């Protein structure tokens, strides 16, 4: 439990630190003018997230790399050209009337150009391996983006539920604090007047309670401030307001931890990311193994040149065409053996990392699942406790109005009500954040997005 | 930061086990509960009891919305409200049901004194909280036959603070001589009649009926009030 608290504290600190860093960017944005529900804030945060924008660029870069891997092997041609001011050339190959002193000869432009290259015929899998690796790169970039998206969503939800908890608690405290202060003042007055039924012990009890409420109020304000700052930073809005609706528990019916663990094997972005890394490593091994064999290609060349003068033949051929089956073989076979070994172990390394990540995912999901079950049971317990405490509160209020019970009895009833209400709110916050955490751990939606809306239902027939 | 973390991570409950309490009382919530207990009643039918209650509720609201510029206006307004509510609530039936076990054993004079005290206390309480009824939206959820009359179900939600919990207030009415009368109000599952009966019995069995009358009188003469 202590570790869980520490982890939560760390996450809160991280969120706060992140919010502080991002806050200046947020102030430049347009202020929100209406309350935004959780679904809307999540959409805004996804739109605003620099991490997601970076992820988009990473995906585009990976796609470009894949396109290159598909096309580039078939465009391995090179062109060369030259332009020079050269003396003319006359005669034939056996005789030339040209002077040896070339400076006495006429000069003119000389041109030369060639294109040569090869079309791969058989590379023993090198091209397909490069393509597979690039394809895995795209997949990895997409999954990285999904990881970032899941993190953004979780952060928004946690901040939203934290803000809702703070506002609900604040509303509750604002109802009670002035009345308790009033009760204390009345008691002080009665003690001052030495009324016989004024109890000094009761005064101390009330005063201590008042101090505790003030301390809780400070905590609530802190939570509100942190959550609000986080929401502003995450969405880029200068002002954030959420609907004035009481916090409600997510309609989540947990299944067994085993089911979520199995689901995560198929959908968890981190596991799938390692799967993509494994594919890429496999492709690298294929490519390295293929280097033991030569590349077979169809070599093609075109060459043309021009020189000034009267050179009907033999000095040069104006156009040359060539085609041949060529082979290129890297004979660093020993070196390639070690490269292959390296690639093989890299592949095995990723394989083991994936197994490790799967185990870690199981543990993580078991922990998140336990948190959901715990919070869910607390919500159920406090629903009932809250209801009964509320009845106690109503009963005490009605009785007090007729003078049937004392102030102390009234305060006990109301105190129990507020205590139960706060515990209920806290349990709902815990449930909602733990469900969000479980969803992030599993890597897929466990509830429809609309379930996270958290907006009040309007009653059209209300007056 | 630690304080926030504690708040976030650990429910208040465990921290408060050793404390006398998280002693809040209060205001809006309590005022709402009390106000709604008495301040939202109304007139005629279709379902008849509900329509009756709604009509009376609208009447109370219209009186409350009328401007009271000086103390005289305010006094007149309060008198109208008292009349409307006095006409609506059947204090004798409420007293009879709340004193179910003792009603037959006390004298007519004691009954009369008791009904008078109860009605004055109830009226004083609703006078204090009537203004706050304007801050609530009332939704009528229908009426159902009850054991002793017709129960009109309503839900009240604060207009000014959406985070305040919704309050379920059920009114139990009987029709007498062509007019409806409210004799019980159930707030979030707590019946006023049942609660009063329980409290009255406790005091009567411990100290006697005169002690109960004494408490009601003392309360009526006291201005010391939290609610």
XYZ file of C-alpha atoms in Angstrom:
690
model
C 0.000 0.000 0.000
C 2.829 2.343 0.909
C 4.503 1.611 -2.403
C 1.313 2.327 -4.226
C 1.021 5.641 -2.420
C 4.608 6.462 -3.256
C 3.987 5.621 -6.882
C 0.908 7.813 -6.937
C 2.796 10.629 -5.328
C 5.548 10.255 -7.884
C 3.033 10.360 -10.715
C 1.444 13.437 -9.244
C 4.812 15.125 -8.951
C 5.670 14.138 -12.501
C 2.372 15.501 -13.701
C 2.914 18.706 -11.801
C 6.452 19.075 -13.122
C 5.268 18.404 -16.658
C 2.511 20.917 -16.218
C 4.946 23.541 -14.981
C 7.172 23.044 -18.001
C 4.324 23.209 -20.453
C 2.402 26.014 -18.769
C 4.019 28.926 -20.662
C 2.942 27.434 -23.972
C -0.569 27.081 -22.687
C -0.985 30.715 -21.760
C -0.668 31.708 -25.365
C -3.748 29.730 -26.271
C -7.323 30.871 -26.378
C -9.139 30.661 -23.088
C -11.952 28.160 -22.882
C -15.276 29.900 -22.637
C -17.511 27.060 -21.561
C -17.251 24.011 -19.359
C -15.613 21.124 -21.152
C -16.327 17.537 -20.279
C -13.712 14.841 -20.046
C -14.254 13.600 -23.580
C -13.776 17.097 -24.993
C -10.710 17.765 -22.878
C -9.188 14.459 -23.975
C -9.726 15.357 -27.627
C -8.145 18.771 -27.047
C -5.179 17.246 -25.239
C -4.603 14.787 -28.070
C -4.715 17.647 -30.527
C -2.341 19.728 -28.446
C 0.142 17.049 -27.375
C 3.665 17.733 -28.593
C 4.461 14.098 -27.957
C 1.715 13.013 -30.341
C 2.792 15.553 -32.937
C 6.328 14.193 -32.698
C 4.897 10.706 -33.004
C 3.058 11.689 -36.196
C 6.303 12.922 -37.720
C 8.075 9.744 -36.664
C 5.388 7.694 -38.440
C 5.692 9.828 -41.592
C 9.473 9.433 -41.529
C 9.145 5.678 -41.153
C 6.670 5.505 -44.047
C 9.104 7.475 -46.225
C 11.816 5.011 -45.265
C 9.563 2.114 -46.273
C 8.838 3.749 -49.633
C 12.544 4.202 -50.134
C 13.129 0.522 -49.340
C 10.513 -0.469 -51.911
C 11.719 1.735 -54.752
C 15.367 2.448 -54.253
C 16.813 -1.007 -55.198
C 15.425 -0.617 -58.727
C 16.929 2.804 -59.336
C 20.587 2.043 -58.832
C 21.731 4.000 -61.922
C 24.331 6.685 -62.195
C 24.707 9.367 -64.828
C 27.916 11.194 -65.706
C 28.491 14.086 -68.082
C 31.204 16.500 -69.114
C 31.607 19.691 -71.128
C 35.064 20.993 -72.114
C 36.692 23.493 -74.508
C 39.070 21.266 -76.458
C 41.254 21.430 -79.629
C 39.665 19.863 -82.643
C 40.699 16.460 -83.898
C 41.104 15.586 -87.587
C 42.176 12.588 -89.593
C 41.838 8.941 -88.831
C 43.387 6.651 -86.302
C 46.533 6.033 -88.377
C 47.094 9.585 -89.477
C 46.316 13.063 -88.305
C 47.274 16.330 -89.916
C 46.990 18.106 -86.619
C 49.992 19.957 -85.299
C 51.624 18.713 -82.139
C 51.378 22.208 -80.850
C 47.798 22.075 -79.770
C 47.680 25.789 -79.078
C 47.825 26.409 -82.843
C 44.755 24.326 -83.441
C 41.141 25.403 -83.504
C 39.206 24.920 -80.287
C 35.592 24.010 -79.823
C 33.193 22.452 -77.309
C 33.557 18.768 -76.452
C 30.748 16.824 -74.800
C 30.578 13.439 -73.099
C 27.809 11.682 -71.109
C 26.915 8.253 -69.830
C 24.286 6.413 -67.787
C 25.049 3.103 -66.195
C 23.544 0.923 -63.552
C 21.968 -2.418 -62.734
C 18.543 -3.895 -62.221
C 18.589 -6.490 -59.444
C 17.633 -9.963 -60.608
C 18.328 -12.038 -57.516
C 19.742 -10.784 -54.219
C 19.080 -13.805 -52.018
C 16.576 -11.856 -49.872
C 18.496 -8.641 -49.272
C 15.832 -6.401 -50.806
C 12.876 -8.091 -49.112
C 14.725 -8.009 -45.762
C 15.291 -4.265 -46.081
C 11.617 -3.855 -46.904
C 10.561 -5.962 -43.903
C 12.799 -3.941 -41.598
C 11.346 -0.681 -42.901
C 7.845 -2.049 -42.496
C 8.611 -2.967 -38.895
C 9.932 0.568 -38.442
C 6.561 1.986 -39.488
C 4.767 -0.343 -37.108
C 7.092 0.630 -34.274
C 6.545 4.335 -34.926
C 2.780 3.847 -34.954
C 2.882 1.898 -31.698
C 5.089 4.531 -30.099
C 2.469 7.068 -31.028
C -0.213 4.865 -29.443
C 1.828 4.657 -26.256
C 2.025 8.435 -26.141
C -1.699 8.742 -26.829
C -2.515 6.336 -23.994
C -0.298 8.334 -21.649
C -1.960 11.609 -22.646
C -5.401 10.108 -22.107
C -4.478 8.743 -18.719
C -2.960 12.041 -17.606
C -6.045 14.000 -18.683
C -8.367 11.585 -16.938
C -6.369 11.579 -13.731
C -6.210 15.370 -13.684
C -9.924 15.645 -14.507
C -11.011 13.250 -11.782
C -8.649 14.984 -9.343
C -10.215 18.339 -10.175
C -13.731 16.927 -9.853
C -12.856 15.438 -6.458
C -11.353 18.732 -5.313
C -14.360 20.767 -6.460
C -16.849 18.382 -4.863
C -14.912 18.425 -1.604
C -14.597 22.188 -1.809
C -18.340 22.555 -2.268
C -18.926 20.267 0.690
C -16.517 22.190 2.909
C -17.938 25.534 1.857
C -21.328 24.315 3.054
C -20.069 23.269 6.435
C -17.240 25.538 7.462
C -19.236 28.764 8.026
C -21.865 26.914 10.024
C -19.296 25.287 12.257
C -17.682 28.678 12.822
C -21.101 30.046 13.683
C -21.732 27.187 16.098
C -18.395 27.842 17.762
C -19.141 31.542 18.122
C -22.520 30.746 19.639
C -20.931 28.333 22.078
C -18.302 30.910 23.015
C -21.055 33.399 23.706
C -22.904 30.928 25.892
C -19.724 30.073 27.786
C -19.087 33.758 28.264
C -22.582 34.187 29.671
C -21.954 31.190 31.922
C -25.010 29.368 30.685
C -25.343 26.111 32.640
C -25.647 23.796 29.635
C -22.658 25.313 27.789
C -19.894 22.710 27.824
C -16.246 23.834 27.625
C -15.144 20.356 26.529
C -17.521 20.601 23.629
C -15.908 23.890 22.720
C -12.473 22.251 22.459
C -13.890 19.429 20.417
C -15.545 21.846 18.025
C -12.432 23.971 17.772
C -10.252 20.954 16.984
C -12.703 19.851 14.330
C -12.690 23.315 12.825
C -8.883 23.235 12.602
C -9.016 19.883 10.858
C -11.526 21.132 8.328
C -9.354 24.141 7.577
C -6.394 21.831 7.025
C -8.470 19.634 4.715
C -9.608 22.715 2.898
C -5.978 23.629 2.185
C -5.347 20.136 0.815
C -8.376 20.383 -1.409
C -7.242 23.744 -2.753
C -3.836 22.280 -3.478
C -5.335 19.340 -5.333
C -7.542 21.700 -7.318
C -4.579 23.869 -8.249
C -2.391 20.938 -9.323
C -5.162 19.283 -11.330
C -6.144 22.525 -13.010
C -2.557 23.343 -13.931
C -2.132 19.874 -15.379
C -5.321 20.168 -17.455
C -4.279 23.573 -18.784
C -0.860 22.290 -19.755
C -2.222 19.119 -21.318
C -4.867 20.900 -23.390
C -3.017 24.141 -24.085
C -5.970 26.171 -22.802
C -5.440 29.266 -20.686
C -8.553 28.529 -18.643
C -10.247 25.244 -18.012
C -13.669 24.796 -16.541
C -15.358 21.449 -16.119
C -19.119 20.828 -15.860
C -20.572 21.390 -12.404
C -21.688 17.822 -11.911
C -21.010 15.598 -8.938
C -18.257 13.059 -9.505
C -19.775 9.729 -10.534
C -18.172 6.274 -10.665
C -17.399 4.830 -14.074
C -19.861 2.079 -15.018
C -17.166 -0.565 -15.037
C -17.724 -4.243 -14.246
C -14.294 -5.825 -13.797
C -13.505 -9.213 -15.292
C -10.758 -11.516 -14.055
C -7.162 -10.312 -14.138
C -6.312 -13.289 -16.402
C -8.658 -11.991 -19.098
C -7.009 -8.580 -19.077
C -3.569 -10.162 -19.164
C -4.533 -12.184 -22.227
C -6.054 -9.117 -23.841
C -2.850 -7.184 -23.189
C -0.791 -9.853 -25.010
C -2.696 -8.923 -28.136
C -3.156 -5.216 -27.677
C -0.583 -3.716 -25.319
C 1.408 -1.211 -27.428
C 4.668 -1.892 -25.594
C 4.432 -5.634 -26.250
C 3.507 -5.023 -29.855
C 6.341 -2.541 -30.144
C 8.766 -5.251 -29.061
C 7.091 -7.566 -31.552
C 7.855 -5.035 -34.274
C 11.428 -4.751 -32.992
C 11.699 -8.522 -33.214
C 10.523 -8.424 -36.836
C 13.092 -5.741 -37.599
C 15.862 -7.777 -35.976
C 14.757 -10.826 -37.921
C 14.959 -8.849 -41.139
C 18.432 -7.669 -40.178
C 19.522 -11.276 -39.668
C 18.067 -12.257 -43.053
C 19.883 -9.389 -44.725
C 23.180 -10.261 -43.072
C 22.830 -13.948 -43.968
C 22.086 -13.022 -47.554
C 25.440 -11.261 -47.801
C 27.128 -14.660 -47.961
C 25.751 -14.838 -51.474
C 26.330 -12.581 -54.469
C 23.863 -10.180 -55.984
C 22.873 -10.965 -59.543
C 21.790 -8.051 -61.675
C 21.212 -6.915 -65.227
C 23.869 -4.284 -65.912
C 22.947 -1.564 -68.409
C 24.945 1.334 -69.819
C 24.554 4.101 -72.391
C 27.437 6.371 -73.340
C 27.787 9.211 -75.857
C 30.466 11.771 -76.719
C 31.271 14.592 -79.151
C 34.525 16.340 -80.027
C 35.043 19.226 -82.554
C 36.840 18.663 -85.926
C 36.553 16.275 -88.830
C 36.676 12.845 -87.354
C 34.399 10.652 -89.435
C 35.282 7.466 -87.574
C 37.734 5.635 -85.379
C 38.594 8.444 -82.948
C 35.395 7.991 -81.071
C 32.052 6.254 -81.100
C 29.247 8.781 -80.740
C 26.883 6.316 -78.960
C 27.669 3.140 -77.016
C 24.979 0.795 -75.570
C 25.755 -2.066 -73.227
C 23.890 -4.781 -71.316
C 25.154 -7.735 -69.306
C 24.318 -10.072 -66.444
C 26.613 -9.016 -63.639
C 27.349 -10.363 -60.180
C 28.638 -8.543 -57.149
C 29.942 -10.562 -54.259
C 31.372 -9.263 -51.021
C 34.054 -11.769 -50.136
C 34.421 -10.636 -46.535
C 32.815 -13.933 -45.583
C 34.541 -14.288 -42.233
C 33.562 -10.750 -41.277
C 30.014 -11.467 -42.402
C 29.907 -14.554 -40.229
C 30.462 -12.373 -37.180
C 27.952 -9.843 -38.413
C 25.436 -12.657 -38.723
C 26.209 -13.860 -35.233
C 25.693 -10.341 -33.916
C 22.346 -10.057 -35.708
C 21.259 -13.464 -34.402
C 21.989 -12.496 -30.806
C 20.330 -9.140 -31.234
C 17.237 -11.005 -32.370
C 17.405 -13.313 -29.354
C 17.922 -10.311 -27.092
C 14.711 -8.693 -28.301
C 12.933 -12.027 -27.980
C 13.921 -12.245 -24.317
C 13.041 -8.604 -23.755
C 9.611 -9.311 -25.117
C 9.158 -12.236 -22.731
C 10.314 -10.016 -19.880
C 7.913 -7.268 -20.910
C 5.061 -9.781 -21.085
C 5.802 -10.890 -17.538
C 6.054 -7.287 -16.365
C 2.777 -6.540 -18.113
C 1.109 -9.423 -16.264
C 2.345 -8.100 -12.936
C 1.340 -4.547 -13.804
C -2.138 -5.624 -14.852
C -2.561 -7.751 -11.730
C -1.678 -4.689 -9.636
C -3.986 -2.366 -11.565
C -6.742 -4.946 -11.469
C -6.378 -5.284 -7.697
C -6.601 -1.497 -7.389
C -9.819 -1.511 -9.434
C -11.344 -4.282 -7.313
C -10.333 -2.497 -4.116
C -11.758 0.832 -5.256
C -14.879 -0.824 -6.641
C -15.615 -2.507 -3.320
C -14.994 0.739 -1.463
C -17.382 2.556 -3.788
C -20.070 -0.022 -3.061
C -19.435 0.125 0.677
C -19.446 3.915 0.800
C -22.510 4.178 -1.399
C -24.360 2.399 1.345
C -22.465 4.232 4.110
C -23.068 7.574 2.464
C -26.790 6.848 2.076
C -27.183 5.837 5.703
C -25.100 8.757 6.949
C -27.259 11.070 4.892
C -30.357 9.627 6.556
C -28.706 10.141 9.903
C -28.015 13.725 8.898
C -31.630 14.331 7.839
C -32.950 12.675 10.976
C -30.660 14.781 13.159
C -31.604 17.989 11.348
C -35.321 17.329 11.667
C -34.956 16.434 15.347
C -32.773 19.433 16.084
C -35.331 21.775 14.556
C -37.845 20.607 17.143
C -35.316 20.750 19.972
C -35.386 16.985 20.413
C -31.616 16.531 20.265
C -28.606 18.595 21.325
C -26.198 20.550 19.137
C -23.621 17.905 19.837
C -25.888 15.164 18.496
C -26.635 17.267 15.464
C -22.949 17.854 14.796
C -22.234 14.155 15.177
C -24.860 13.322 12.574
C -23.686 15.943 10.144
C -20.067 15.046 10.764
C -20.764 11.409 9.947
C -22.514 12.498 6.771
C -19.666 14.651 5.536
C -17.111 12.041 6.471
C -19.004 9.351 4.588
C -19.547 11.661 1.628
C -15.888 12.497 1.400
C -14.878 8.847 1.661
C -17.397 8.059 -1.064
C -15.973 10.797 -3.292
C -12.447 9.550 -2.658
C -13.429 5.971 -3.496
C -15.046 7.129 -6.771
C -11.912 9.061 -7.661
C -9.814 5.975 -6.904
C -12.094 3.764 -8.987
C -12.093 6.104 -11.973
C -8.339 6.596 -11.976
C -7.640 2.908 -11.416
C -9.951 1.938 -14.298
C -8.114 4.472 -16.461
C -4.816 2.970 -15.302
C -5.993 -0.550 -16.086
C -7.083 0.570 -19.539
C -3.658 2.052 -20.157
C -1.986 -1.133 -18.916
C -4.134 -3.376 -21.122
C -3.663 -1.092 -24.094
C -7.201 -1.062 -25.388
C -10.519 0.585 -24.490
C -12.314 -1.183 -21.685
C -15.219 1.267 -21.748
C -16.739 3.297 -24.566
C -15.346 6.832 -24.754
C -18.785 8.197 -23.902
C -18.545 6.569 -20.483
C -15.734 8.993 -19.668
C -17.831 12.003 -20.561
C -18.762 12.986 -16.975
C -21.432 15.511 -17.929
C -24.730 16.061 -16.095
C -27.881 14.812 -17.721
C -30.249 17.672 -18.231
C -33.856 17.197 -17.188
C -36.052 18.977 -19.713
C -39.099 19.070 -17.470
C -37.414 20.688 -14.505
C -38.683 24.042 -13.395
C 2.630 18.485 -2.168
C 2.621 15.798 0.477
C -0.660 16.949 1.790
C -2.183 16.679 -1.645
C -0.686 13.302 -2.174
C -2.154 12.158 1.076
C -5.480 13.471 0.049
C -5.294 11.822 -3.312
C -3.960 8.512 -2.242
C -5.527 7.900 1.095
C -9.178 8.389 1.777
C -9.939 10.706 4.639
C -11.587 7.855 6.449
C -8.475 6.111 7.764
C -6.990 9.419 8.920
C -10.055 10.329 10.817
C -10.627 7.218 12.797
C -9.077 8.720 15.848
C -10.701 12.071 15.517
C -14.000 13.139 16.970
C -15.069 14.029 13.511
C -14.960 15.814 10.293
C -17.569 18.048 11.757
C -19.213 19.970 9.195
C -22.734 21.016 9.210
C -24.477 22.387 6.939
C -25.708 25.260 5.353
C -26.809 24.771 1.872
C -27.117 21.062 2.097
C -28.977 21.235 5.312
C -30.958 24.289 4.414
C -31.934 22.567 1.223
C -33.041 19.477 2.996
C -35.065 21.442 5.478
C -36.390 23.842 2.942
C -37.380 21.098 0.611
C -39.046 19.275 3.381
C -41.531 22.070 3.703
C -41.022 24.572 1.021
C -41.919 22.858 -2.193
C -45.470 21.833 -1.695
C -48.282 22.568 -4.036
C -52.044 22.155 -5.427
C -54.524 19.990 -7.864
C -54.332 16.961 -10.127
C -53.717 14.874 -13.218
C -52.160 12.803 -11.532
C -54.203 14.906 -9.162
C -52.005 14.916 -6.090
C -48.930 15.792 -8.131
C -50.719 18.611 -9.935
C -51.981 19.913 -6.605
C -48.493 19.887 -5.159
C -47.005 21.521 -8.212
C -49.623 24.255 -8.174
C -48.870 25.011 -4.532
C -45.185 24.934 -5.217
C -45.606 27.442 -8.028
C -47.698 29.619 -5.754
C -45.015 29.617 -3.072
C -42.387 30.484 -5.656
C -44.431 33.305 -7.087
C -44.910 34.768 -3.597
C -41.214 34.448 -2.901
C -40.275 36.101 -6.171
C -42.477 39.109 -5.472
C -40.250 41.970 -4.331
C -40.368 42.862 -0.642
C -38.944 46.366 -0.468
C -39.498 47.091 3.190
C -40.108 45.189 6.426
C -43.846 45.590 6.036
C -43.790 43.999 2.605
C -41.669 41.224 4.004
C -44.057 40.671 6.860
C -47.012 40.529 4.487
C -45.185 38.143 2.236
C -44.343 35.848 5.121
C -47.917 35.921 6.281
C -49.113 34.839 2.837
C -46.560 32.051 2.772
C -47.572 30.912 6.219
C -51.204 30.860 5.172
C -50.460 28.835 2.044
C -48.385 26.320 3.911
C -50.709 26.166 6.873
C -53.487 25.333 4.483
C -51.351 22.715 2.810
C -49.996 20.854 5.834
C -52.199 18.769 8.029
C -50.503 19.347 11.375
C -53.095 17.445 13.332
C -52.695 14.354 11.191
C -48.918 14.706 11.398
C -49.105 14.991 15.189
C -51.543 12.106 15.479
C -49.362 9.788 13.433
C -46.173 10.899 15.159
C -47.722 10.358 18.576
C -49.397 7.162 17.456
C -48.805 5.290 20.715
C -49.669 8.189 23.010
C -52.326 10.057 21.067
C -55.135 8.109 22.720
C -53.722 8.555 26.201
C -53.319 12.341 26.296
C -56.082 14.861 26.941
C -57.647 17.017 24.203
C -55.967 20.050 25.755
C -52.577 18.378 25.570
C -53.249 17.383 21.969
C -54.186 20.902 21.084
C -51.135 22.331 22.798
C -48.905 19.802 21.116
C -50.307 20.471 17.623
C -49.937 24.196 18.177
C -46.325 23.905 19.265
C -45.438 21.560 16.435
C -47.051 23.749 13.805
C -45.297 26.884 15.082
C -41.917 25.173 15.139
C -42.350 23.749 11.675
C -43.542 27.068 10.290
C -40.652 28.923 11.892
C -38.196 26.502 10.349
C -39.565 26.766 6.864
C -39.758 30.539 7.101
C -36.011 30.562 7.666
C -35.221 28.482 4.653
C -37.932 29.404 2.196
C -35.707 31.760 0.219
C -33.367 28.929 -0.592
C -36.143 26.971 -2.343
C -35.762 29.363 -5.264
C -32.277 27.980 -5.722
C -33.613 24.532 -6.517
C -34.974 22.879 -9.594
C -37.781 20.534 -8.705
C -38.508 17.573 -10.921
C -41.769 15.751 -10.400
C -41.225 12.040 -10.857
C -44.850 10.917 -10.576
C -47.154 9.701 -7.887
C -47.760 6.258 -6.456
C -50.345 4.923 -4.050
C -48.927 4.699 -0.539
C -49.998 2.874 2.572
C -51.763 5.895 4.009
C -52.405 8.088 0.982
C -50.797 9.118 -2.273
C -47.038 9.623 -2.488
C -45.788 12.319 -4.882
C -42.141 11.797 -5.723
C -39.880 14.759 -6.454
C -36.191 15.316 -6.991
C -34.556 18.610 -6.122
C -31.305 19.809 -7.589
C -29.463 22.991 -6.752
C -29.478 25.585 -9.517
C -26.567 27.483 -8.057
C -24.292 24.569 -7.276
C -24.373 21.637 -9.634
C -22.030 19.710 -7.380
C -24.520 19.571 -4.515
C -26.132 16.140 -4.340
C -29.676 15.704 -5.600
C -32.298 15.359 -2.877
C -35.253 12.977 -3.168
C -38.317 14.389 -1.425
C -41.562 12.386 -1.355
C -44.786 13.936 -0.120
C -47.566 11.802 1.299
C -50.980 13.375 0.780
C -54.558 12.488 1.612
C -57.672 13.955 0.070
C -60.153 15.397 2.510
C -63.340 17.188 1.521
C -62.099 17.675 -2.006
C -58.783 19.149 -0.932
C -55.380 17.580 -0.603
C -53.331 17.743 2.572
C -49.719 16.790 3.146
C -49.105 14.903 6.361
C -45.706 13.354 5.791
C -42.521 14.280 3.953
C -39.854 11.690 3.232
C -36.438 13.188 2.571
C -33.889 10.800 1.094
C -35.716 7.875 2.602
C -36.313 9.467 6.009
C -39.983 9.846 6.877
C -40.729 12.898 8.978
C -43.574 11.085 10.743
C -41.441 8.018 11.480
C -38.560 10.145 12.704
C -40.757 12.281 14.929
C -42.491 9.179 16.277
C -39.170 7.601 17.168
C -37.865 10.762 18.847
C -41.122 11.485 20.659
C -41.340 7.914 21.965
C -37.778 8.060 23.210
C -38.406 11.248 25.176
C -41.851 10.241 26.444
C -40.630 6.854 27.665
C -37.673 8.442 29.380
C -39.120 11.655 30.810
C -42.843 11.680 30.065
C -45.125 13.650 27.748
C -44.747 16.886 29.696
C -41.006 16.763 29.162
C -41.621 16.543 25.424
C -43.866 19.563 25.570
C -41.185 21.306 27.612
C -38.561 20.654 24.977
C -40.785 21.947 22.216
C -41.509 25.096 24.195
C -37.844 25.633 24.993
C -36.940 25.250 21.343
C -39.595 27.684 20.318
C -38.306 30.287 22.749
C -34.699 29.821 21.683
C -33.025 31.829 18.957
C -29.908 29.752 19.164
C -30.047 27.996 15.861
C -27.604 26.417 13.484
C -30.037 25.492 10.771
